Amino acid sequence: MSVTVAASGFVVLLLTVTVVQCEKGWDVSYTSTEICAFRGSTVDINCTYTYPSTVNNHDTTVQETFWFIKESNGIHVDLRTDPEYSGRVENLCGNNTCTLRISNLRESDSAVYKFRFTTNQPTGSLTGSAGVTLSVTDLHVQVSTSVKGDSYNYAKLSCQSSCRLPDHLNYVWYMKQQKMKKGASYTGYFHRSARVSCAVKGLEDFRSTSMLVRSLIDWSVSYTSTEICAFRGSTVDINCIYTYPSWWNGLHTTVNKTFWYIKESNGIHVDLRTDLEYSGRVENLCGNNKCTLRISNLRESDSAVYKFMFTTNQPTGNLTGSAGVTLNVTDPQLQVHVRRSTANPSSTWTELTCHSRCQLPDHLSYVWYNKNKPVGRKKYFHLQHFNPEDSYHCAIEGQERFPSPTLYYPSDAPKPPSVSVSPSGEIMEGSSVTLTCSSDANPAAKYTWYKRSGHKQDQRLSEETQFVLSSIRSSDSGEFYCTAENELGRSSANIFITVTYAPKPPSVSVSPSGEIMEGSSVTLTCSSDANPAAKYTWYKENRALLQGPEGVYRLSSISSGDSGVYSCKSENQYGRINSTSLHLDVQYAPKPPSVSVSPSGEIMEGSSVTLTCSSDANPAANYTWYKEDRALLHGPEGVYRLSSISSGDSGVYSCKSENQYGRITSTSLHLDVQYAPKPPSVSVSPSGEIMEGSSVTLTCSSDANPAAHYTWYKEDEDSPTASGQIFTITDITAEHGGKYQCEAQNTHGRSNTTLHLTVGAGKSVIIMNIIRLTLVVVLVPVLVWTLWTRMKKTLSLKSEVNEAVEMIELDNCPEYDDVTAAAQTEDTEEQEDLV
C-alpha cells in the first residue's frame, strides 16, 4: 500500500499491483488494481497499452482511447459521455499511457473502471479486462477504548476509513470545530456533549463527520447536525452514527435493518424509501456504524424532522435517534455577526461572520462584498480598519440572490429606517407600487432609494422618502433598500418586492448536450420566469409525459423509440405558454440486419436479381455484401444487383451493417440459380474398336439445375431405346451399330447430343463377306450389260410406235391399241427378267 498526493492536495490510496493482459503483442496493464480516495478529492487512474506495429503487413494506428464502467447493447460507453460524470472527468493520454482523472469525487463513483482502445486492424480492439476498483469513502472517528463516568467518558479514539490507511499517517483532531491536537490517536476525558472529528494532516479541509464520544456499551444514535438548511432543487446529506454492544445478555448482537423515517403508522415507523413523495429521490448509504440519508431535488415540502432507526436480533435491541435532524428547505436568511477587539488601542480589529439561523453544510463557499465589490471568499472576514465609507454584506457562492443585510460603519447615525410598500399583499405585473422610507433622526435624515444589483453597482432610484413604480414589471422583482443619512451617520433598511406574472416563454435544454447514445441517461429541463412559480408539462409530439413543478423529465436509459420532438408547457394561474420544440436524436449501433432477394421464388439464369440489406441504425449504417467470405459491395444503400445472373452466382450471401458505434452481420441468404440443361457430353466404355459379342456402356452427363433426366434414342426408331444417365448394351451385334442420341431434360428445357457407334465383325463373317464381295465384283458388270441391251431394244420399239401414231388417225384406230399393248407387254417382261 502506498500514498499518492495529487496536485490538488488530496489523498489517494493505491494498491500497487500490475495486471497484464497480453496476446501476441496486444495488452493493457494497470498501475493499480485498487484505489481508495476521499469524497470531494481528485483521483488519477493510470494504465499503459501496447499493440503490434504491423499486422498482416498493415501498419497499426490507434483510432480511439477511452475509459468506461458501463456497456449498452455490447457497446462500451465512454465515461466522458455519461451525465453522472459531466465536467468531472479528463482523458490524459500520450506515449501509450492513459490517465483517467476524476475530480470532486462522490461515493457513487465507487466502481470498476476499465480502459479500451481501438485500432484500424479488423480485430484490433482491446479492453483491459481486470479493471481498477475505485472506492470513495469518508473518515470517521472510531472509539477503541471507553470508560463511562458521571458526566465524562474516558476514551481512546482513532481516525478510520473503510479503506485501510497507511500506518505512518498523522491526524489533526477537532472538538467543536476547534483544533485540539495532532497525533495518530486521541486519548482523554470527553464531556458527554463533546463532538470530535479528525482529518489527515495536510488535508484538513476533508474532515470526518463529528461524533459524540459515548461509552462502548451504550445503545445510541447520534446525529452530525441537529438542524440543516438547504436550498430548493439541491441535494442534502443527513448523517448519523449508531452504536450498540457487541454482546448483550450473552448473545452476540447483529443489526437486522437500518432506515430513516418521518412518519409513523399505527406505531410502525415508515421507511422513507417506501414513501411515494420521496420516490426516486432518497438513498440510504450505510456502513461501519454510519448511515447517511441523501435526498435529491429538494422541495419546500421536504422540510421536516428526520429520524434514524436500527433494529437488531436482541429482544429489546431496537433504537431510534429521538432528537432527529430538522431540515429546512428555504432561503439562507444570512446575517452578519460582528466581533471587535479594542483591548489594545494600537491594534484593533473587527471580525465579520456570515451566519445563518440554521446550520449550513461545511463545504459551502462564501463571498464577501465591500460596497458591492467582492473582497473575500471565506466564512469569516477580518478587518484591520472599518472605514466610515465602507459597507459590507455576504452571500453563499452560487446563491448570490439571497445576500445578507448590509452592515454600515457604526456611529450615532439615524436609527434604521422603516420601509413599507403600498398596496400591500400580492403585487401584480403592470400595477403601480409606492415604496416609503422613514427614520427617527435629528437633524432630519436625507433618504435615498436603491435597488440591489448583485455584483454590479447598486442602482440609485430616488432621493425622496417615497419611490413610485408606476407600471411594475417582472424584472422589478428583487431587493430594494433605503438609506437614511445625516451629518452624524447613516443607516439603512431593505424590503423585497415580488411581482406576480404569467410565465415567460420557457427555455428548454438537454443534458448531456451533443450526441445522445442509446442506453445513456438524458435529462430534459424546462424553465420559465414566472411568479408564482410555474408548473411544467413535458410533451412528446402531442402526448403528455410529465407534469409537476420541477420541469425536469429524465430518461434513465434512453432508447431509439425516444427519438422525436419534445416541447414543454409552462403555466400558473395567470397564464400558460409553450416552449419551442426540442428534437432528440438518439444514436445507436445497427440492429440485426434483414436481408431479402427480389424476385422471390425460383431464380432463372439470365434474369435480373436484387439483394437488399436494411438495418435500423443511427447514424445510418454502411453495408457490405459478402459471398462466402469475399466482399462484393460496400456503401450506404445496402443493395447488390446482378443484372444477368449465372450459375456461378449460386452460393451463400450475407450482409454486414456498421456505423461508428458498432457492427453486426445478418443471417445467411442462399441463392439457387436454376437453368435448362447444357449440351450433354457422351462417352463410350470401353473406348476403341467395339467387337460383336462384347459389352458396351454409354454415359451421358449435362450441367443443369434442377438435375436433368436422361433418355437414349437410336436413329430411325420412334421409341426411346433406354432411360437414365448410363445405357449398357450386352452381347453387342452389328445391328446395334449406328447413331444414338442422348437427351437431357428438366423443368426449364432440354438439350441433346448424338453418338455414332461402330461394331466390328468376327473371322467367319469376314470370309463370307469376302466371297460376297467377289461375286458382286464379277456378276454386277454382266447384269449391267444385259440390262443396258434390253433397255436399248425397248427404246427403239417405243420410237417406232410413236412414228406410226403420228401417221395414223388416232381416233377409232384399233391397230394403235394393239401395237401399244404389245410394246407395254414386252417392256414389262424385260423388267421382270431384270428383277
Tab-separated table of N, CA and C in Angstrom, residues 444-552:
chain	number	residue	atom	x	y	z
A	444	ALA	N	-32.906	66.003	10.726
A	444	ALA	CA	-33.661	65.154	9.821
A	444	ALA	C	-32.749	64.491	8.797
A	445	ALA	N	-33.122	63.285	8.497
A	445	ALA	CA	-32.303	62.498	7.570
A	445	ALA	C	-32.674	62.784	6.121
A	446	LYS	N	-31.732	62.590	5.239
A	446	LYS	CA	-31.977	62.553	3.802
A	446	LYS	C	-32.100	61.086	3.396
A	447	TYR	N	-33.012	60.824	2.467
A	447	TYR	CA	-33.285	59.438	2.094
A	447	TYR	C	-32.874	59.171	0.652
A	448	THR	N	-32.391	58.012	0.450
A	448	THR	CA	-32.045	57.565	-0.916
A	448	THR	C	-32.519	56.137	-1.096
A	449	TRP	N	-33.235	55.914	-2.209
A	449	TRP	CA	-33.693	54.563	-2.539
A	449	TRP	C	-32.743	53.920	-3.554
A	450	TYR	N	-32.426	52.635	-3.325
A	450	TYR	CA	-31.562	51.860	-4.214
A	450	TYR	C	-32.241	50.531	-4.541
A	451	LYS	N	-31.812	49.961	-5.648
A	451	LYS	CA	-32.167	48.564	-5.948
A	451	LYS	C	-30.886	47.745	-6.003
A	452	ARG	N	-30.887	46.635	-5.257
A	452	ARG	CA	-29.700	45.774	-5.193
A	452	ARG	C	-29.471	45.131	-6.549
A	453	SER	N	-28.203	45.187	-6.985
A	453	SER	CA	-27.873	44.678	-8.320
A	453	SER	C	-26.843	43.568	-8.293
A	454	GLY	N	-26.700	42.883	-7.167
A	454	GLY	CA	-25.750	41.776	-7.115
A	454	GLY	C	-24.332	42.253	-7.214
A	455	HIS	N	-23.556	41.706	-8.193
A	455	HIS	CA	-22.138	42.064	-8.325
A	455	HIS	C	-21.937	43.452	-8.916
A	456	LYS	N	-22.972	43.977	-9.567
A	456	LYS	CA	-22.827	45.291	-10.195
A	456	LYS	C	-23.109	46.400	-9.168
A	457	GLN	N	-22.846	47.623	-9.606
A	457	GLN	CA	-23.150	48.787	-8.765
A	457	GLN	C	-24.656	48.858	-8.553
A	458	ASP	N	-25.054	49.008	-7.271
A	458	ASP	CA	-26.481	49.100	-6.982
A	458	ASP	C	-27.087	50.295	-7.715
A	459	GLN	N	-28.328	50.121	-8.161
A	459	GLN	CA	-28.995	51.153	-8.954
A	459	GLN	C	-29.624	52.200	-8.029
A	460	ARG	N	-29.220	53.463	-8.218
A	460	ARG	CA	-29.784	54.582	-7.442
A	460	ARG	C	-31.105	54.991	-8.083
A	461	LEU	N	-32.180	54.996	-7.267
A	461	LEU	CA	-33.511	55.196	-7.819
A	461	LEU	C	-34.087	56.585	-7.519
A	462	SER	N	-33.992	57.016	-6.248
A	462	SER	CA	-34.655	58.267	-5.871
A	462	SER	C	-34.018	58.828	-4.607
A	463	GLU	N	-34.115	60.160	-4.431
A	463	GLU	CA	-33.642	60.795	-3.207
A	463	GLU	C	-34.820	61.376	-2.420
A	464	GLU	N	-35.943	60.774	-2.598
A	464	GLU	CA	-37.142	61.167	-1.878
A	464	GLU	C	-37.510	60.069	-0.888
A	465	THR	N	-38.364	60.446	0.078
A	465	THR	CA	-38.808	59.450	1.048
A	465	THR	C	-39.678	58.383	0.411
A	466	GLN	N	-40.300	58.735	-0.743
A	466	GLN	CA	-41.110	57.763	-1.463
A	466	GLN	C	-40.569	57.546	-2.868
A	467	PHE	N	-40.746	56.325	-3.323
A	467	PHE	CA	-40.351	55.985	-4.698
A	467	PHE	C	-41.506	55.216	-5.322
A	468	VAL	N	-41.955	55.687	-6.500
A	468	VAL	CA	-43.140	55.099	-7.145
A	468	VAL	C	-42.714	54.343	-8.406
A	469	LEU	N	-43.176	53.101	-8.500
A	469	LEU	CA	-43.033	52.290	-9.714
A	469	LEU	C	-44.403	52.296	-10.372
A	470	SER	N	-44.550	53.109	-11.437
A	470	SER	CA	-45.892	53.367	-11.987
A	470	SER	C	-46.461	52.142	-12.720
A	471	SER	N	-45.661	51.404	-13.383
A	471	SER	CA	-46.144	50.196	-14.083
A	471	SER	C	-45.088	49.111	-13.868
A	472	ILE	N	-45.238	48.413	-12.766
A	472	ILE	CA	-44.191	47.497	-12.329
A	472	ILE	C	-44.102	46.288	-13.264
A	473	ARG	N	-42.886	45.862	-13.479
A	473	ARG	CA	-42.624	44.736	-14.368
A	473	ARG	C	-42.015	43.577	-13.571
A	474	SER	N	-41.986	42.402	-14.193
A	474	SER	CA	-41.417	41.235	-13.512
A	474	SER	C	-39.949	41.452	-13.200
A	475	SER	N	-39.262	42.198	-14.064
A	475	SER	CA	-37.834	42.452	-13.829
A	475	SER	C	-37.611	43.376	-12.640
A	476	ASP	N	-38.667	44.006	-12.133
A	476	ASP	CA	-38.533	44.877	-10.960
A	476	ASP	C	-38.508	44.085	-9.658
A	477	SER	N	-38.813	42.781	-9.728
A	477	SER	CA	-38.741	41.971	-8.518
A	477	SER	C	-37.319	42.005	-7.968
A	478	GLY	N	-37.191	41.980	-6.656
A	478	GLY	CA	-35.868	41.961	-6.064
A	478	GLY	C	-35.815	42.747	-4.772
A	479	GLU	N	-34.580	43.050	-4.354
A	479	GLU	CA	-34.358	43.750	-3.087
A	479	GLU	C	-34.191	45.244	-3.331
A	480	PHE	N	-34.996	46.020	-2.624
A	480	PHE	CA	-34.867	47.485	-2.603
A	480	PHE	C	-34.430	47.877	-1.196
A	481	TYR	N	-33.597	48.901	-1.101
A	481	TYR	CA	-33.251	49.388	0.229
A	481	TYR	C	-33.165	50.907	0.229
A	482	CYS	N	-33.384	51.433	1.447
A	482	CYS	CA	-33.411	52.877	1.641
A	482	CYS	C	-32.337	53.255	2.658
A	483	THR	N	-31.582	54.292	2.399
A	483	THR	CA	-30.610	54.799	3.371
A	483	THR	C	-31.134	56.111	3.955
A	484	ALA	N	-30.978	56.210	5.276
A	484	ALA	CA	-31.296	57.469	5.975
A	484	ALA	C	-29.986	58.042	6.487
A	485	GLU	N	-29.662	59.269	6.132
A	485	GLU	CA	-28.326	59.807	6.405
A	485	GLU	C	-28.420	61.260	6.867
A	486	ASN	N	-27.682	61.563	7.948
A	486	ASN	CA	-27.444	62.965	8.335
A	486	ASN	C	-25.971	63.114	8.647
A	487	GLU	N	-25.588	64.299	9.169
A	487	GLU	CA	-24.160	64.521	9.386
A	487	GLU	C	-23.570	63.622	10.452
A	488	LEU	N	-24.422	62.937	11.224
A	488	LEU	CA	-23.924	62.050	12.281
A	488	LEU	C	-23.737	60.617	11.802
A	489	GLY	N	-24.290	60.312	10.676
A	489	GLY	CA	-24.123	58.949	10.197
A	489	GLY	C	-25.215	58.514	9.249
A	490	ARG	N	-25.247	57.211	9.023
A	490	ARG	CA	-26.174	56.662	8.039
A	490	ARG	C	-26.623	55.282	8.476
A	491	SER	N	-27.857	54.960	8.205
A	491	SER	CA	-28.355	53.603	8.424
A	491	SER	C	-29.261	53.242	7.259
A	492	SER	N	-29.606	51.950	7.165
A	492	SER	CA	-30.412	51.518	6.017
A	492	SER	C	-31.343	50.398	6.434
A	493	ALA	N	-32.326	50.152	5.590
A	493	ALA	CA	-33.254	49.026	5.746
A	493	ALA	C	-33.682	48.587	4.357
A	494	ASN	N	-34.018	47.312	4.241
A	494	ASN	CA	-34.354	46.791	2.917
A	494	ASN	C	-35.747	46.182	2.916
A	495	ILE	N	-36.257	45.981	1.702
A	495	ILE	CA	-37.559	45.353	1.511
A	495	ILE	C	-37.504	44.592	0.197
A	496	PHE	N	-38.136	43.412	0.190
A	496	PHE	CA	-38.163	42.592	-1.019
A	496	PHE	C	-39.520	42.733	-1.690
A	497	ILE	N	-39.487	42.915	-2.983
A	497	ILE	CA	-40.719	43.005	-3.767
A	497	ILE	C	-40.762	41.826	-4.728
A	498	THR	N	-41.892	41.155	-4.710
A	498	THR	CA	-42.098	40.032	-5.619
A	498	THR	C	-43.282	40.361	-6.510
A	499	VAL	N	-43.045	40.412	-7.815
A	499	VAL	CA	-44.083	40.745	-8.792
A	499	VAL	C	-44.625	39.445	-9.372
A	500	THR	N	-45.952	39.262	-9.248
A	500	THR	CA	-46.578	38.067	-9.808
A	500	THR	C	-46.923	38.327	-11.257
A	501	TYR	N	-46.730	37.278	-12.077
A	501	TYR	CA	-46.978	37.455	-13.524
A	501	TYR	C	-47.072	36.076	-14.169
A	502	ALA	N	-47.647	36.084	-15.328
A	502	ALA	CA	-47.767	34.841	-16.101
A	502	ALA	C	-46.395	34.402	-16.584
A	503	PRO	N	-46.234	33.108	-16.865
A	503	PRO	CA	-44.923	32.606	-17.297
A	503	PRO	C	-44.432	33.275	-18.571
A	504	LYS	N	-43.136	33.504	-18.622
A	504	LYS	CA	-42.478	33.959	-19.843
A	504	LYS	C	-42.191	32.739	-20.714
A	505	PRO	N	-41.874	32.935	-21.995
A	505	PRO	CA	-41.579	31.772	-22.859
A	505	PRO	C	-40.506	30.884	-22.236
A	506	PRO	N	-40.794	29.591	-22.066
A	506	PRO	CA	-39.832	28.703	-21.403
A	506	PRO	C	-38.593	28.471	-22.259
A	507	SER	N	-37.481	28.255	-21.568
A	507	SER	CA	-36.265	27.792	-22.243
A	507	SER	C	-36.121	26.304	-21.948
A	508	VAL	N	-35.727	25.551	-22.944
A	508	VAL	CA	-35.582	24.106	-22.794
A	508	VAL	C	-34.151	23.722	-23.133
A	509	SER	N	-33.664	22.685	-22.453
A	509	SER	CA	-32.297	22.212	-22.687
A	509	SER	C	-32.250	20.707	-22.463
A	510	VAL	N	-31.218	20.105	-23.024
A	510	VAL	CA	-30.997	18.664	-22.869
A	510	VAL	C	-29.594	18.463	-22.326
A	511	SER	N	-29.471	17.539	-21.385
A	511	SER	CA	-28.166	17.216	-20.795
A	511	SER	C	-27.992	15.699	-20.793
A	512	PRO	N	-26.869	15.189	-21.313
A	512	PRO	CA	-25.745	15.950	-21.862
A	512	PRO	C	-26.078	16.511	-23.243
A	513	SER	N	-25.417	17.611	-23.581
A	513	SER	CA	-25.579	18.147	-24.917
A	513	SER	C	-24.725	17.324	-25.883
A	514	GLY	N	-24.918	17.553	-27.160
A	514	GLY	CA	-24.151	16.798	-28.153
A	514	GLY	C	-24.846	15.494	-28.485
A	515	GLU	N	-24.056	14.511	-28.944
A	515	GLU	CA	-24.620	13.231	-29.349
A	515	GLU	C	-25.247	12.517	-28.161
A	516	ILE	N	-26.403	11.892	-28.403
A	516	ILE	CA	-27.105	11.131	-27.364
A	516	ILE	C	-27.063	9.674	-27.765
A	517	MET	N	-26.411	8.849	-26.920
A	517	MET	CA	-26.266	7.430	-27.212
A	517	MET	C	-27.385	6.633	-26.561
A	518	GLU	N	-27.878	5.630	-27.278
A	518	GLU	CA	-28.891	4.727	-26.718
A	518	GLU	C	-28.346	4.083	-25.437
A	519	GLY	N	-29.193	4.033	-24.422
A	519	GLY	CA	-28.788	3.456	-23.146
A	519	GLY	C	-28.274	4.473	-22.155
A	520	SER	N	-27.972	5.701	-22.612
A	520	SER	CA	-27.453	6.718	-21.697
A	520	SER	C	-28.607	7.370	-20.935
A	521	SER	N	-28.238	8.117	-19.907
A	521	SER	CA	-29.218	8.856	-19.112
A	521	SER	C	-29.308	10.277	-19.651
A	522	VAL	N	-30.527	10.718	-19.946
A	522	VAL	CA	-30.748	12.030	-20.560
A	522	VAL	C	-31.760	12.798	-19.725
A	523	THR	N	-31.477	14.073	-19.494
A	523	THR	CA	-32.373	14.928	-18.714
A	523	THR	C	-32.810	16.113	-19.556
A	524	LEU	N	-34.122	16.283	-19.664
A	524	LEU	CA	-34.695	17.448	-20.332
A	524	LEU	C	-35.132	18.442	-19.257
A	525	THR	N	-34.725	19.686	-19.400
A	525	THR	CA	-35.032	20.701	-18.394
A	525	THR	C	-35.785	21.849	-19.045
A	526	CYS	N	-36.869	22.233	-18.389
A	526	CYS	CA	-37.693	23.351	-18.847
A	526	CYS	C	-37.735	24.386	-17.730
A	527	SER	N	-37.455	25.635	-18.039
A	527	SER	CA	-37.505	26.687	-17.027
A	527	SER	C	-38.159	27.912	-17.628
A	528	SER	N	-38.943	28.577	-16.787
A	528	SER	CA	-39.679	29.750	-17.246
A	528	SER	C	-39.747	30.760	-16.116
A	529	ASP	N	-39.521	32.005	-16.453
A	529	ASP	CA	-39.642	33.072	-15.472
A	529	ASP	C	-41.119	33.294	-15.206
A	530	ALA	N	-41.568	33.010	-13.989
A	530	ALA	CA	-42.978	33.147	-13.647
A	530	ALA	C	-43.107	33.398	-12.161
A	531	ASN	N	-44.161	34.094	-11.780
A	531	ASN	CA	-44.438	34.313	-10.375
A	531	ASN	C	-45.951	34.401	-10.183
A	532	PRO	N	-46.533	33.462	-9.440
A	532	PRO	CA	-45.872	32.397	-8.699
A	532	PRO	C	-45.222	31.373	-9.624
A	533	ALA	N	-44.381	30.548	-9.018
A	533	ALA	CA	-43.619	29.586	-9.805
A	533	ALA	C	-44.547	28.769	-10.698
A	534	ALA	N	-44.070	28.506	-11.895
A	534	ALA	CA	-44.877	27.795	-12.881
A	534	ALA	C	-44.867	26.298	-12.611
A	535	LYS	N	-45.896	25.642	-13.104
A	535	LYS	CA	-45.905	24.192	-13.231
A	535	LYS	C	-45.618	23.861	-14.688
A	536	TYR	N	-44.961	22.733	-14.885
A	536	TYR	CA	-44.498	22.400	-16.230
A	536	TYR	C	-45.102	21.072	-16.676
A	537	THR	N	-45.330	20.985	-17.984
A	537	THR	CA	-45.768	19.726	-18.602
A	537	THR	C	-44.902	19.462	-19.815
A	538	TRP	N	-44.270	18.299	-19.827
A	538	TRP	CA	-43.449	17.895	-20.978
A	538	TRP	C	-44.306	17.065	-21.933
A	539	TYR	N	-44.111	17.317	-23.230
A	539	TYR	CA	-44.836	16.580	-24.265
A	539	TYR	C	-43.848	15.971	-25.258
A	540	LYS	N	-44.219	14.785	-25.761
A	540	LYS	CA	-43.546	14.248	-26.951
A	540	LYS	C	-44.603	14.224	-28.046
A	541	GLU	N	-44.309	15.001	-29.143
A	541	GLU	CA	-45.357	15.295	-30.107
A	541	GLU	C	-46.549	15.874	-29.323
A	542	ASN	N	-47.719	15.216	-29.327
A	542	ASN	CA	-48.869	15.771	-28.608
A	542	ASN	C	-49.236	14.935	-27.386
A	543	ARG	N	-48.320	14.074	-26.944
A	543	ARG	CA	-48.601	13.181	-25.813
A	543	ARG	C	-47.926	13.717	-24.562
A	544	ALA	N	-48.717	13.944	-23.505
A	544	ALA	CA	-48.170	14.448	-22.246
A	544	ALA	C	-47.333	13.372	-21.574
A	545	LEU	N	-46.158	13.773	-21.056
A	545	LEU	CA	-45.236	12.833	-20.426
A	545	LEU	C	-45.146	13.036	-18.926
A	546	LEU	N	-45.043	14.278	-18.487
A	546	LEU	CA	-44.772	14.557	-17.081
A	546	LEU	C	-45.303	15.940	-16.741
A	547	GLN	N	-45.925	16.043	-15.559
A	547	GLN	CA	-46.391	17.339	-15.093
A	547	GLN	C	-45.931	17.538	-13.662
A	548	GLY	N	-45.446	18.720	-13.351
A	548	GLY	CA	-45.000	18.997	-11.998
A	548	GLY	C	-44.281	20.322	-11.908
A	549	PRO	N	-43.833	20.660	-10.695
A	549	PRO	CA	-43.213	21.975	-10.500
A	549	PRO	C	-41.754	22.043	-10.907
A	550	GLU	N	-41.103	20.883	-11.103
A	550	GLU	CA	-39.658	20.929	-11.360
A	550	GLU	C	-39.301	21.213	-12.811
A	551	GLY	N	-40.122	20.770	-13.751
A	551	GLY	CA	-39.808	20.977	-15.165
A	551	GLY	C	-38.681	20.110	-15.661
A	552	VAL	N	-38.404	18.999	-14.961
A	552	VAL	CA	-37.302	18.111	-15.346
A	552	VAL	C	-37.884	16.752	-15.717
